[in-house]
mmCIF file of C-alpha atoms in Angstrom:
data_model
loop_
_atom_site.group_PDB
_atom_site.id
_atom_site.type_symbol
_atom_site.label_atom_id
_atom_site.label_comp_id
_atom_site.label_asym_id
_atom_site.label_seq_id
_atom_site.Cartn_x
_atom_site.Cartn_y
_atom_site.Cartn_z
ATOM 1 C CA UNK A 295 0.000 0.000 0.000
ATOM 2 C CA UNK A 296 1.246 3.648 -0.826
ATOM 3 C CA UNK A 297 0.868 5.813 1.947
ATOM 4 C CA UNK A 298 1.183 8.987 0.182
ATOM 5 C CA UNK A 299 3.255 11.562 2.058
ATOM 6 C CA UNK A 300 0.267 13.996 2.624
ATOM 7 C CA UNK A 301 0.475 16.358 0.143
ATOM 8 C CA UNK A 302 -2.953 17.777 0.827
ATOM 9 C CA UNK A 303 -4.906 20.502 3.391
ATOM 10 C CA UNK A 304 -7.003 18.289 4.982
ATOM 11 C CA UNK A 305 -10.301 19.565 5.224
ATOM 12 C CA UNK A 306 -11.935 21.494 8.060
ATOM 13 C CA UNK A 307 -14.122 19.997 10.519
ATOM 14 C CA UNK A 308 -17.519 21.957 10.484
ATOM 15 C CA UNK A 309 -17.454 21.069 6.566
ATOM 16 C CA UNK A 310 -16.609 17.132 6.994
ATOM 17 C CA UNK A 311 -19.260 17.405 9.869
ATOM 18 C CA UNK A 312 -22.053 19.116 6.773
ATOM 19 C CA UNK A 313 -20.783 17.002 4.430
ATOM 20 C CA UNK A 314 -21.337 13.807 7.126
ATOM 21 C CA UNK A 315 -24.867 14.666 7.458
ATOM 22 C CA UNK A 316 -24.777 14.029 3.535
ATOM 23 C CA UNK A 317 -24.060 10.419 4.015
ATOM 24 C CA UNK A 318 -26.097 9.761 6.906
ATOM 25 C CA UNK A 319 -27.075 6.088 8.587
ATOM 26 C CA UNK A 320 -29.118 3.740 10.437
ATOM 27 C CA UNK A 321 -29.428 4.370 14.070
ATOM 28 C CA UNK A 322 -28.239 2.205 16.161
ATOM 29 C CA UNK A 323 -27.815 1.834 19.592
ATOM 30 C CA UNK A 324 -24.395 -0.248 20.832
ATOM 31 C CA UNK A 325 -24.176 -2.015 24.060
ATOM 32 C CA UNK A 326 -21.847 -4.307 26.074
ATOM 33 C CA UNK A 327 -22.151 -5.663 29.672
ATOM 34 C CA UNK A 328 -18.924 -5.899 32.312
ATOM 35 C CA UNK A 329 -19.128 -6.708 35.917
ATOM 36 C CA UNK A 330 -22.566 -7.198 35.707
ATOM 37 C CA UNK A 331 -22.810 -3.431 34.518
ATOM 38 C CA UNK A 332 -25.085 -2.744 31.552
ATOM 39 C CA UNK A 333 -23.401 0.246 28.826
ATOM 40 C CA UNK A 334 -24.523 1.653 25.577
ATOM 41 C CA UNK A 335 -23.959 4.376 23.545
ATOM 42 C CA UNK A 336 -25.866 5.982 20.097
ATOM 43 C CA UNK A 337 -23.983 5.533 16.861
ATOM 44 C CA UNK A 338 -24.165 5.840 13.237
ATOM 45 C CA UNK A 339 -20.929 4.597 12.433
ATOM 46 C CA UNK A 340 -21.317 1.083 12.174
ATOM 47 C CA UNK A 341 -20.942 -1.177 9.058
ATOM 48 C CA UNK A 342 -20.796 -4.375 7.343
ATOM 49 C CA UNK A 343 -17.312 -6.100 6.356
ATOM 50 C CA UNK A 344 -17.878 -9.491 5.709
ATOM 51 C CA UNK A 345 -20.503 -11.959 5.186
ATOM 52 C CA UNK A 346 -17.615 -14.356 5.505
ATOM 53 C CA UNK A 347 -17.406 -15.023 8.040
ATOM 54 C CA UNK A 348 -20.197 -12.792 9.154
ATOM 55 C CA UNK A 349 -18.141 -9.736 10.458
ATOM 56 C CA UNK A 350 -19.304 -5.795 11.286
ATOM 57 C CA UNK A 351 -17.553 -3.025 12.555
ATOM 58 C CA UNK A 352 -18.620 -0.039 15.098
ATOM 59 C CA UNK A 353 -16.430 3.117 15.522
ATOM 60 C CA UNK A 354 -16.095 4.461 19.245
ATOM 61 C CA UNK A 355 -14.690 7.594 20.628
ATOM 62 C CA UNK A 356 -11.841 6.810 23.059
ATOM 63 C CA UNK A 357 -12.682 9.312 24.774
ATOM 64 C CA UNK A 358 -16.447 8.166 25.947
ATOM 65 C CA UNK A 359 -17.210 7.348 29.445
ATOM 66 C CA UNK A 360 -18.351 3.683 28.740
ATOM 67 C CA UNK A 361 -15.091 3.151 25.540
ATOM 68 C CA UNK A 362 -13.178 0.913 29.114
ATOM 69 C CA UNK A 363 -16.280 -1.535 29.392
ATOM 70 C CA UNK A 364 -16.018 -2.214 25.567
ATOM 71 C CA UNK A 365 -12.484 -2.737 25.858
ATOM 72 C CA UNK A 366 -12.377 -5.172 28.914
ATOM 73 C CA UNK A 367 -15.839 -6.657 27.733
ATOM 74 C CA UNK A 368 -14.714 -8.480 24.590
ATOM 75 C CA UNK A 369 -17.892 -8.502 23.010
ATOM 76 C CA UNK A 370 -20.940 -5.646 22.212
ATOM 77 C CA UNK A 371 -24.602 -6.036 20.587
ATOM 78 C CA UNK A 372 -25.375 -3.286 17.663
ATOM 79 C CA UNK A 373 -29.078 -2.853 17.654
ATOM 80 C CA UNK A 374 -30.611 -1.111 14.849
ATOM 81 C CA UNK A 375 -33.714 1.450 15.918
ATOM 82 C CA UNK A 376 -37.048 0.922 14.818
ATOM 83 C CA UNK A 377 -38.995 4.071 13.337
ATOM 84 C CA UNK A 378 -40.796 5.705 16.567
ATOM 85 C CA UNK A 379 -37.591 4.625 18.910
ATOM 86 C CA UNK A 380 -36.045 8.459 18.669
ATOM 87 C CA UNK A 381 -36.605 8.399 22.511
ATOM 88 C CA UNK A 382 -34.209 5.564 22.651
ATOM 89 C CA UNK A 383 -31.680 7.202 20.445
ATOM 90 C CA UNK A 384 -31.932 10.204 22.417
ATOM 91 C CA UNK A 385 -30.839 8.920 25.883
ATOM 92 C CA UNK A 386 -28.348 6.989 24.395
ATOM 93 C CA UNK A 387 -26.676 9.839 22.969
ATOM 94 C CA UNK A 388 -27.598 12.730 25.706
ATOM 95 C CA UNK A 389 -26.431 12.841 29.139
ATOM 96 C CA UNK A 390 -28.070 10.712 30.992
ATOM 97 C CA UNK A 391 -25.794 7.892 33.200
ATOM 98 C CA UNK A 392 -25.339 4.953 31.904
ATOM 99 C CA UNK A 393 -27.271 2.855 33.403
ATOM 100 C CA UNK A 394 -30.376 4.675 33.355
ATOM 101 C CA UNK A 395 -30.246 4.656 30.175
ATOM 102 C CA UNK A 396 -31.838 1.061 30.081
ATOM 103 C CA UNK A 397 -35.327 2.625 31.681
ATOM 104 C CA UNK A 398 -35.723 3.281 28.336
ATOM 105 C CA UNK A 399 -36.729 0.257 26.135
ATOM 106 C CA UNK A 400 -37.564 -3.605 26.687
ATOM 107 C CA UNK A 401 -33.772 -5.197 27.014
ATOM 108 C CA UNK A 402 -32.927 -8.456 27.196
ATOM 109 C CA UNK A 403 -29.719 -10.377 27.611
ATOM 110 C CA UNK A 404 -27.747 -11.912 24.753
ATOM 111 C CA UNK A 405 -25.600 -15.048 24.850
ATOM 112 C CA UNK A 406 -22.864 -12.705 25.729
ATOM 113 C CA UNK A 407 -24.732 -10.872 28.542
ATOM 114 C CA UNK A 408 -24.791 -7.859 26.086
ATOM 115 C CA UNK A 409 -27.759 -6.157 26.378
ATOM 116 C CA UNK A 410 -29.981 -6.871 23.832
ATOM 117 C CA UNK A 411 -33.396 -4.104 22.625
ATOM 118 C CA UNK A 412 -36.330 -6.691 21.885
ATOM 119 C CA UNK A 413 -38.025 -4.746 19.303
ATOM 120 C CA UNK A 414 -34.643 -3.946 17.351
ATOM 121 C CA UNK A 415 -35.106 -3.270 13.617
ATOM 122 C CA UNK A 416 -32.556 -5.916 13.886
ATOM 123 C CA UNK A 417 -29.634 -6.675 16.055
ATOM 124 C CA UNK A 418 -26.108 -8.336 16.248
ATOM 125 C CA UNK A 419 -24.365 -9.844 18.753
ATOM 126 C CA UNK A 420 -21.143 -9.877 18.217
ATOM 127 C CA UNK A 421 -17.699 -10.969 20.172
ATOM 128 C CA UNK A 422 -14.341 -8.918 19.309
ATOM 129 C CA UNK A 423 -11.908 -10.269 17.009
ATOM 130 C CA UNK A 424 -9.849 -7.217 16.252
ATOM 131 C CA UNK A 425 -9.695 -3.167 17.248
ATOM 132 C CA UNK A 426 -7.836 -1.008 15.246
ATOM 133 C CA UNK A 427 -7.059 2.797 16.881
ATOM 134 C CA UNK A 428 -7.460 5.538 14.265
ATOM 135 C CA UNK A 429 -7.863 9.345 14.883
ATOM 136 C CA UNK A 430 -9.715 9.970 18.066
ATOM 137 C CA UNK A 431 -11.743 6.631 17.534
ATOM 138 C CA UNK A 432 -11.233 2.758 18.357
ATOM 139 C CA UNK A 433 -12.981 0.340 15.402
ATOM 140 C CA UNK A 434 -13.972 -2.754 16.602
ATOM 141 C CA UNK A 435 -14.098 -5.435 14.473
ATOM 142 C CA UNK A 436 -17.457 -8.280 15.591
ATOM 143 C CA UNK A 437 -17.560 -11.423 14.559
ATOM 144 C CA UNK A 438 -21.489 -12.288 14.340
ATOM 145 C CA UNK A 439 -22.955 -14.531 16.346
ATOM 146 C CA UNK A 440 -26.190 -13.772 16.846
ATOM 147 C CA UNK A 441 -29.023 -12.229 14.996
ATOM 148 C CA UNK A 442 -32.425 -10.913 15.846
ATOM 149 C CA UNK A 443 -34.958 -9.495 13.284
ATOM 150 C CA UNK A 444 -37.842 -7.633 14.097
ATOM 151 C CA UNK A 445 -41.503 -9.240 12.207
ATOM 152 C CA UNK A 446 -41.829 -5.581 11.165
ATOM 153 C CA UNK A 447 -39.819 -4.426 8.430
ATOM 154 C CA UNK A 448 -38.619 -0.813 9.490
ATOM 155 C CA UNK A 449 -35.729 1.009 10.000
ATOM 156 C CA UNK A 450 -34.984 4.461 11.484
ATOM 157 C CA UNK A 451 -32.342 6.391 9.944
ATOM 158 C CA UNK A 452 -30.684 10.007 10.848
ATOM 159 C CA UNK A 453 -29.761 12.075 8.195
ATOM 160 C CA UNK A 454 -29.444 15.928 7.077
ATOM 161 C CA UNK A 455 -29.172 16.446 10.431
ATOM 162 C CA UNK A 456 -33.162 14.757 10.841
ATOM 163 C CA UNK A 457 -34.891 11.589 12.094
ATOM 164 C CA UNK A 458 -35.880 9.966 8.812
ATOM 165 C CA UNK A 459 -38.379 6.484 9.115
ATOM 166 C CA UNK A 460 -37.908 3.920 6.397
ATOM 167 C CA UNK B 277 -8.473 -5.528 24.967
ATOM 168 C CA UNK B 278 -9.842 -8.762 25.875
ATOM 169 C CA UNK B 279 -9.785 -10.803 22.445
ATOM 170 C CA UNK B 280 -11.890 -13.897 23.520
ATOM 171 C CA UNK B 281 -11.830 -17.121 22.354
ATOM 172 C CA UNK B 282 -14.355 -17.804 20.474
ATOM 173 C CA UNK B 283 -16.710 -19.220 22.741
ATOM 174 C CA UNK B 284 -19.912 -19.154 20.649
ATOM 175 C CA UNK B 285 -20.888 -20.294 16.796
ATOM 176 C CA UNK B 286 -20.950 -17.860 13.996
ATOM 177 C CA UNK B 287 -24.090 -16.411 12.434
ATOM 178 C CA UNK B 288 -24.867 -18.033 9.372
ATOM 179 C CA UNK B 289 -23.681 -16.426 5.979
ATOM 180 C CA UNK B 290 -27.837 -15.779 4.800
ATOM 181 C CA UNK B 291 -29.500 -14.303 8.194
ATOM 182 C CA UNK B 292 -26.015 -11.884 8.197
ATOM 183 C CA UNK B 293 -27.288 -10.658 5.002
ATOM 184 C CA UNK B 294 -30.322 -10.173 5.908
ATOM 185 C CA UNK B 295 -29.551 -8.609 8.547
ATOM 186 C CA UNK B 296 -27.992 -5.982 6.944
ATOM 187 C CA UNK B 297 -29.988 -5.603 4.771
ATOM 188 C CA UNK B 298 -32.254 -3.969 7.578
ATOM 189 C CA UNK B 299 -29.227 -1.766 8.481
ATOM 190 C CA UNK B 300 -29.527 -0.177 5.243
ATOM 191 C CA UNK B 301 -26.984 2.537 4.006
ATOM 192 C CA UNK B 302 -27.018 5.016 1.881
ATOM 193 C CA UNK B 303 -25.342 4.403 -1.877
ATOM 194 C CA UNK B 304 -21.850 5.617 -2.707
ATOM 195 C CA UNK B 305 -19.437 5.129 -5.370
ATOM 196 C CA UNK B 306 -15.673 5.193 -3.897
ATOM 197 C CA UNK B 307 -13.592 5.816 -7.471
ATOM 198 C CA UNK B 308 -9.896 5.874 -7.808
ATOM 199 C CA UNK B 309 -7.424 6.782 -10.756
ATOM 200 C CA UNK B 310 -3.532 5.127 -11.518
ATOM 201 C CA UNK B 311 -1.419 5.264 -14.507
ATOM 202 C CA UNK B 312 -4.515 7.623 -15.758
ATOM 203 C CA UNK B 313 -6.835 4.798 -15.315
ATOM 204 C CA UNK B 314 -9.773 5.205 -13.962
ATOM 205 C CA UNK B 315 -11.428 2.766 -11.565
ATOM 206 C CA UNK B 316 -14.676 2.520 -9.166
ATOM 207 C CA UNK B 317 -17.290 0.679 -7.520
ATOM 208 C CA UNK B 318 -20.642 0.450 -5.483
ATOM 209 C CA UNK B 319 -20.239 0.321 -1.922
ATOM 210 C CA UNK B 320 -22.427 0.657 0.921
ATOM 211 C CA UNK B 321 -19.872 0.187 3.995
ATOM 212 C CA UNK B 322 -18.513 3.227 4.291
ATOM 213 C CA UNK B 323 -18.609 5.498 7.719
ATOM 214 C CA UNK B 324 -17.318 7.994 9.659
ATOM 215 C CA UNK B 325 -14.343 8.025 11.871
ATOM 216 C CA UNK B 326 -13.348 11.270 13.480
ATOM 217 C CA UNK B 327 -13.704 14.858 12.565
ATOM 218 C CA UNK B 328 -9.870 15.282 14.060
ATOM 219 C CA UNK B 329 -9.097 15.154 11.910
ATOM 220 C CA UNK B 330 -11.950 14.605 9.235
ATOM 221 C CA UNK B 331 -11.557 10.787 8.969
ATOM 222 C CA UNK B 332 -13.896 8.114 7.250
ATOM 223 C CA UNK B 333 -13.324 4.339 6.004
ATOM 224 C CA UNK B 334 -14.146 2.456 3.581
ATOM 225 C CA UNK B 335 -14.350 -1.083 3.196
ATOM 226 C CA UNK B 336 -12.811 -3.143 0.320
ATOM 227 C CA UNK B 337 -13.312 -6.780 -0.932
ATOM 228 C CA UNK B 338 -9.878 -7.928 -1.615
ATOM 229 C CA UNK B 339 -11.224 -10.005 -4.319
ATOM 230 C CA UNK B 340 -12.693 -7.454 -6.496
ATOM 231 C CA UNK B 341 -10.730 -6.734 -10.257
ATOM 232 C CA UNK B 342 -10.207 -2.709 -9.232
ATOM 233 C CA UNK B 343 -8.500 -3.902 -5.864
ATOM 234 C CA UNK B 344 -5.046 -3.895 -6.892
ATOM 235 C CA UNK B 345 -5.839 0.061 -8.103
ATOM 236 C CA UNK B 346 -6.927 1.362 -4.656
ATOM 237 C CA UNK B 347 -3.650 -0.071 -2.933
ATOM 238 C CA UNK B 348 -1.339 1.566 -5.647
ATOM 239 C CA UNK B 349 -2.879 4.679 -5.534
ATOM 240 C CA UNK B 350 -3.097 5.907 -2.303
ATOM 241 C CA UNK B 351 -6.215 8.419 -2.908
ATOM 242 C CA UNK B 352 -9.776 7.337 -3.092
ATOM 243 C CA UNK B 353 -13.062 9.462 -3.713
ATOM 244 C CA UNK B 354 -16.440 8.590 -1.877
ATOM 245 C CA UNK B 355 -19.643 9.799 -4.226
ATOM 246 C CA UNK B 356 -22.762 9.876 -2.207
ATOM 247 C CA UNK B 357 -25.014 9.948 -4.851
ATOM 248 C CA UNK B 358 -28.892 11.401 -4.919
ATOM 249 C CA UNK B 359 -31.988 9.733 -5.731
ATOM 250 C CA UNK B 360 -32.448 9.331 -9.703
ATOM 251 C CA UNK B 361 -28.832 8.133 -9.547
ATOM 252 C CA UNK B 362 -29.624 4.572 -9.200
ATOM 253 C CA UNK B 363 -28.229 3.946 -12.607
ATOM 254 C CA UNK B 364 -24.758 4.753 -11.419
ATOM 255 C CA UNK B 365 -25.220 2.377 -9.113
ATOM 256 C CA UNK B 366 -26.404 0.056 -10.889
ATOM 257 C CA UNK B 367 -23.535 0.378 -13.558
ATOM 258 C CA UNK B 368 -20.841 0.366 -10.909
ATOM 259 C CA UNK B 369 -22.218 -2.487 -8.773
ATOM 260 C CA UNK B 370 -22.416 -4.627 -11.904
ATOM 261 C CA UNK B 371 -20.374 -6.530 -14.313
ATOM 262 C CA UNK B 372 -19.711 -3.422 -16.608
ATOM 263 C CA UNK B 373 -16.003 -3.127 -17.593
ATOM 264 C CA UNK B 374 -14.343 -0.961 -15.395
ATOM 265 C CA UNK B 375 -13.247 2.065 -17.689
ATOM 266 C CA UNK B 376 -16.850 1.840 -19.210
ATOM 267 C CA UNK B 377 -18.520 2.722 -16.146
ATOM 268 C CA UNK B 378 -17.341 6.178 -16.389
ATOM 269 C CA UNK B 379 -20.010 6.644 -19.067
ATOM 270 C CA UNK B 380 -22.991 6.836 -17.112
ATOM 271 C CA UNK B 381 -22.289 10.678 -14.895
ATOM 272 C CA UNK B 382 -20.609 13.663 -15.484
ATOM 273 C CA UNK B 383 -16.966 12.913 -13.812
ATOM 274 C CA UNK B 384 -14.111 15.729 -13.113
ATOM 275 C CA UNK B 385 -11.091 14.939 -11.740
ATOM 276 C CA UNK B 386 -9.764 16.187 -8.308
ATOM 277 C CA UNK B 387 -7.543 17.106 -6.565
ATOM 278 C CA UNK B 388 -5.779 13.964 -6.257
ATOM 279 C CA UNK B 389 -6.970 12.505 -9.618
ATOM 280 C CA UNK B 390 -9.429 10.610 -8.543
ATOM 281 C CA UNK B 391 -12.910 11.145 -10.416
ATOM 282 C CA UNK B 392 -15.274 13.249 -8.358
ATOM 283 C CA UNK B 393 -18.859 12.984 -9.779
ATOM 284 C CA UNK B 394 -20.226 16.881 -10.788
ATOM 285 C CA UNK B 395 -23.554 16.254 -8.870
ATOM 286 C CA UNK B 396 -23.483 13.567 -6.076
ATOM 287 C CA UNK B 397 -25.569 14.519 -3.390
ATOM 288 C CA UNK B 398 -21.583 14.729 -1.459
ATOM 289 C CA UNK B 399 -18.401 13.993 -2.075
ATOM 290 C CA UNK B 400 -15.169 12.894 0.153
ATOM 291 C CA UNK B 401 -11.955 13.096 -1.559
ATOM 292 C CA UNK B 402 -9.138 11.121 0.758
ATOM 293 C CA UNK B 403 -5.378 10.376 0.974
ATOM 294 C CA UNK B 404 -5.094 6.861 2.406
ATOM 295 C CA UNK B 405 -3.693 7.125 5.784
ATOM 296 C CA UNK B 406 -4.017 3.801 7.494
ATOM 297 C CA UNK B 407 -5.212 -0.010 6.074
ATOM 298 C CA UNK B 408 -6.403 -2.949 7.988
ATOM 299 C CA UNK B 409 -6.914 -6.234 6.390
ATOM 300 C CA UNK B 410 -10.335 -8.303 8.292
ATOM 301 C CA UNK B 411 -11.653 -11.656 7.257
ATOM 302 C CA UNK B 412 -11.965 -10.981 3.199
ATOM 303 C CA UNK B 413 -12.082 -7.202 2.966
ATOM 304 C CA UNK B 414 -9.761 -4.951 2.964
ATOM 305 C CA UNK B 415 -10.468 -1.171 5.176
ATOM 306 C CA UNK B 416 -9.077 1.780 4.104
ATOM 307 C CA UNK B 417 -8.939 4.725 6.344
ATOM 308 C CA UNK B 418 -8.987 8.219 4.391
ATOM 309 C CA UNK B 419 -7.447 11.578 5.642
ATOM 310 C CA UNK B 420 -10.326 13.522 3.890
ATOM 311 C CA UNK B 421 -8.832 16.709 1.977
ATOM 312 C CA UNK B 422 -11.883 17.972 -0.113
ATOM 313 C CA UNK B 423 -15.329 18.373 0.266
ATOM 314 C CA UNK B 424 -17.959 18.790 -2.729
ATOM 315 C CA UNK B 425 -21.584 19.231 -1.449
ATOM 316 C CA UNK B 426 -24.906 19.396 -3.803
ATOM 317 C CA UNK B 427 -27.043 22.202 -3.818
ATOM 318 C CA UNK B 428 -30.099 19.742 -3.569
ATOM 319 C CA UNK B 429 -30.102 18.068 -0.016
ATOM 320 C CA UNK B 430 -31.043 14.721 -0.925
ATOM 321 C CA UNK B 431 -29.458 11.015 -0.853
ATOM 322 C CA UNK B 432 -30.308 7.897 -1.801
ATOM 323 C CA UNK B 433 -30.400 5.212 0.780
ATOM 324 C CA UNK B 434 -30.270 1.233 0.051
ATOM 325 C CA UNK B 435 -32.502 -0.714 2.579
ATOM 326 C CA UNK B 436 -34.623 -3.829 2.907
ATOM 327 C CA UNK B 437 -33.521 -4.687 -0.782
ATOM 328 C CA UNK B 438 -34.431 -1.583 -2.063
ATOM 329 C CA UNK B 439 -34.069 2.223 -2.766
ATOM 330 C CA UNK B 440 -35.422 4.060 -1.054
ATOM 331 C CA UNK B 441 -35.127 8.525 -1.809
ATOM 332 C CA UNK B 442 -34.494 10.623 1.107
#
C-alpha cells in the first residue's frame, strides 16, 4: 500500500461534519455488559465487512465514558432502531448515566450478557476479534454470532441532520 | 483488549445478510485513478471516523478486479449519490467493464486525480492514511482533503432490498 506523504490541506471539521450529514445512517444503539454493569452508547458509524465469516464493525470515541467496558468486555450487541424509537436514540446519545439509560426500552440479555433491545429493527451480537485505533476513535471489528430481526420491516435512519423512518 | 476465544458459533452467511440488509446505508461510489486509469465501484460500507481530523473508512473486498488500483494509488473518492442516480449504481455495482462505467455521470477529476462525480448529493476526496486487512475485505482509512456538497439536499439510501429517496 502507498501511503502517500500527505500532500494535501485536509479539510476542516464543520465542513466534513455538513458534508457527514450528507451520508447519513441507520441508528443504532451499541451495548456491552462488564461486571454485571449494563453500557450503551448511540452511533451511526457502524458497518458491514464481511458476510464471511459474518463480520461488522462499530467506531467508538476513546474518549467516551463507557469506551473501558467495551475494551475489557470483549464482546458488544449493535441494535438497529425501529422508526418511533427516537426516545431511545436520544438517551443513548444525551447525558443521561449509563445505566439509566436502560429505563428506556424492553432489554434483554444476549448469549454474551450484552444487552440486547427486543423490538430492534434488527440486532447483532457480536464478540471482538480485532480493534484497530485511528484518529480519536477505536474500530472494533465483531464477529457475528447472533441475529435478531424484528416481524416488522422498518428502520430508522438520521440524516441531514433529521430523524428519517424507512 | 480482551480478544476472547471464540466461545460461541458464527451467524450463518444468509440471516447476516439479511440482517444488513435492515441496516440499510445510503449508496456511494468510492472511485480511484492510476497510470490515468480510472477505476470505481458500489459500496455501501462506508462510515465515519473522526472529525480530528476529518476521517472516514471504507471497506474493500480484496477479491474485487479494481483492488489492486486502490492499494497503488493511495487516494480514493467517496460519491454519495442522490436519488435518480440509481443507474450509477447500478452500472458500478455490476459486471460493466471498469473504464466503461465512467459513461454513465458527469466525472471531473480532483484534486488527487481521482474522479469526483459533478452532482453527487456529497463527495469525500481522501489520501489513504491507514489499512487494515479483516476476514476478506480490505479497510481503508482516508485523511479527507476535499469536500464537494450538492445544492439539492437529498441522498439515496439502500434498505430492505431496495431504494429508497431521502
Amino acid at each position: 500500500m502507498n501511503m502517500v506523504n500527505h500532500r494535501f490541506d485536509t479539510a476542516d471539521t464543520s465542513s466534513f461534519r455538513s458534508g457527514m450529514s450528507r451520508l447519513g445512517s441507520a441508528v443504532n444503539v451499541v451495548t456491552t455488559s462488564s461486571a454485571d454493569k449494563r453500557y450503551g452508547f448511540t452511533a451511526s458509524a457502524v458497518c458491514s465487512v464481511s458476510d464471511t465469516p459474518p463480520t461488522l464493525l462499530v467506531c467508538i470515541n476513546r474518549a467516551i465514558s463507557c469506551f473501558h467496558a467495551f475494551e475489557r468486555a470483549g464482546h458488544f450487541c449493535v441494535n438497529t432502531l425501529k422508526p418511533h424509537q427516537e426516545d431511545i436514540a436520544n438517551v443513548f446519545g444525551g447525558r443521561t448515566p449509563v445505566e439509566d439509560r436502560f429505563g428506556f426500552g424492553d432489554w434483554s440479555e444476549g448469549l454474551t450478557g450484552a444487552p440486547v433491545l427486543s423490538n430492534a429493527s434488527v440486532s447483532f451480537e457480536c464478540e471482538i476479534t480485532n480493534a484497530v485505533d485511528e484518529a480519536t476513535h477505536r474500530i472494533l471489528f465483531g464477529r457475528v454470532i447472533d441475529i435478531r430481526e424484528s416481524e416488522e420491516e422498518a428502520t430508522l435512519f438520521y440524516c441531514m441532520r433529521r430523524y428519517i423512518r424507512v
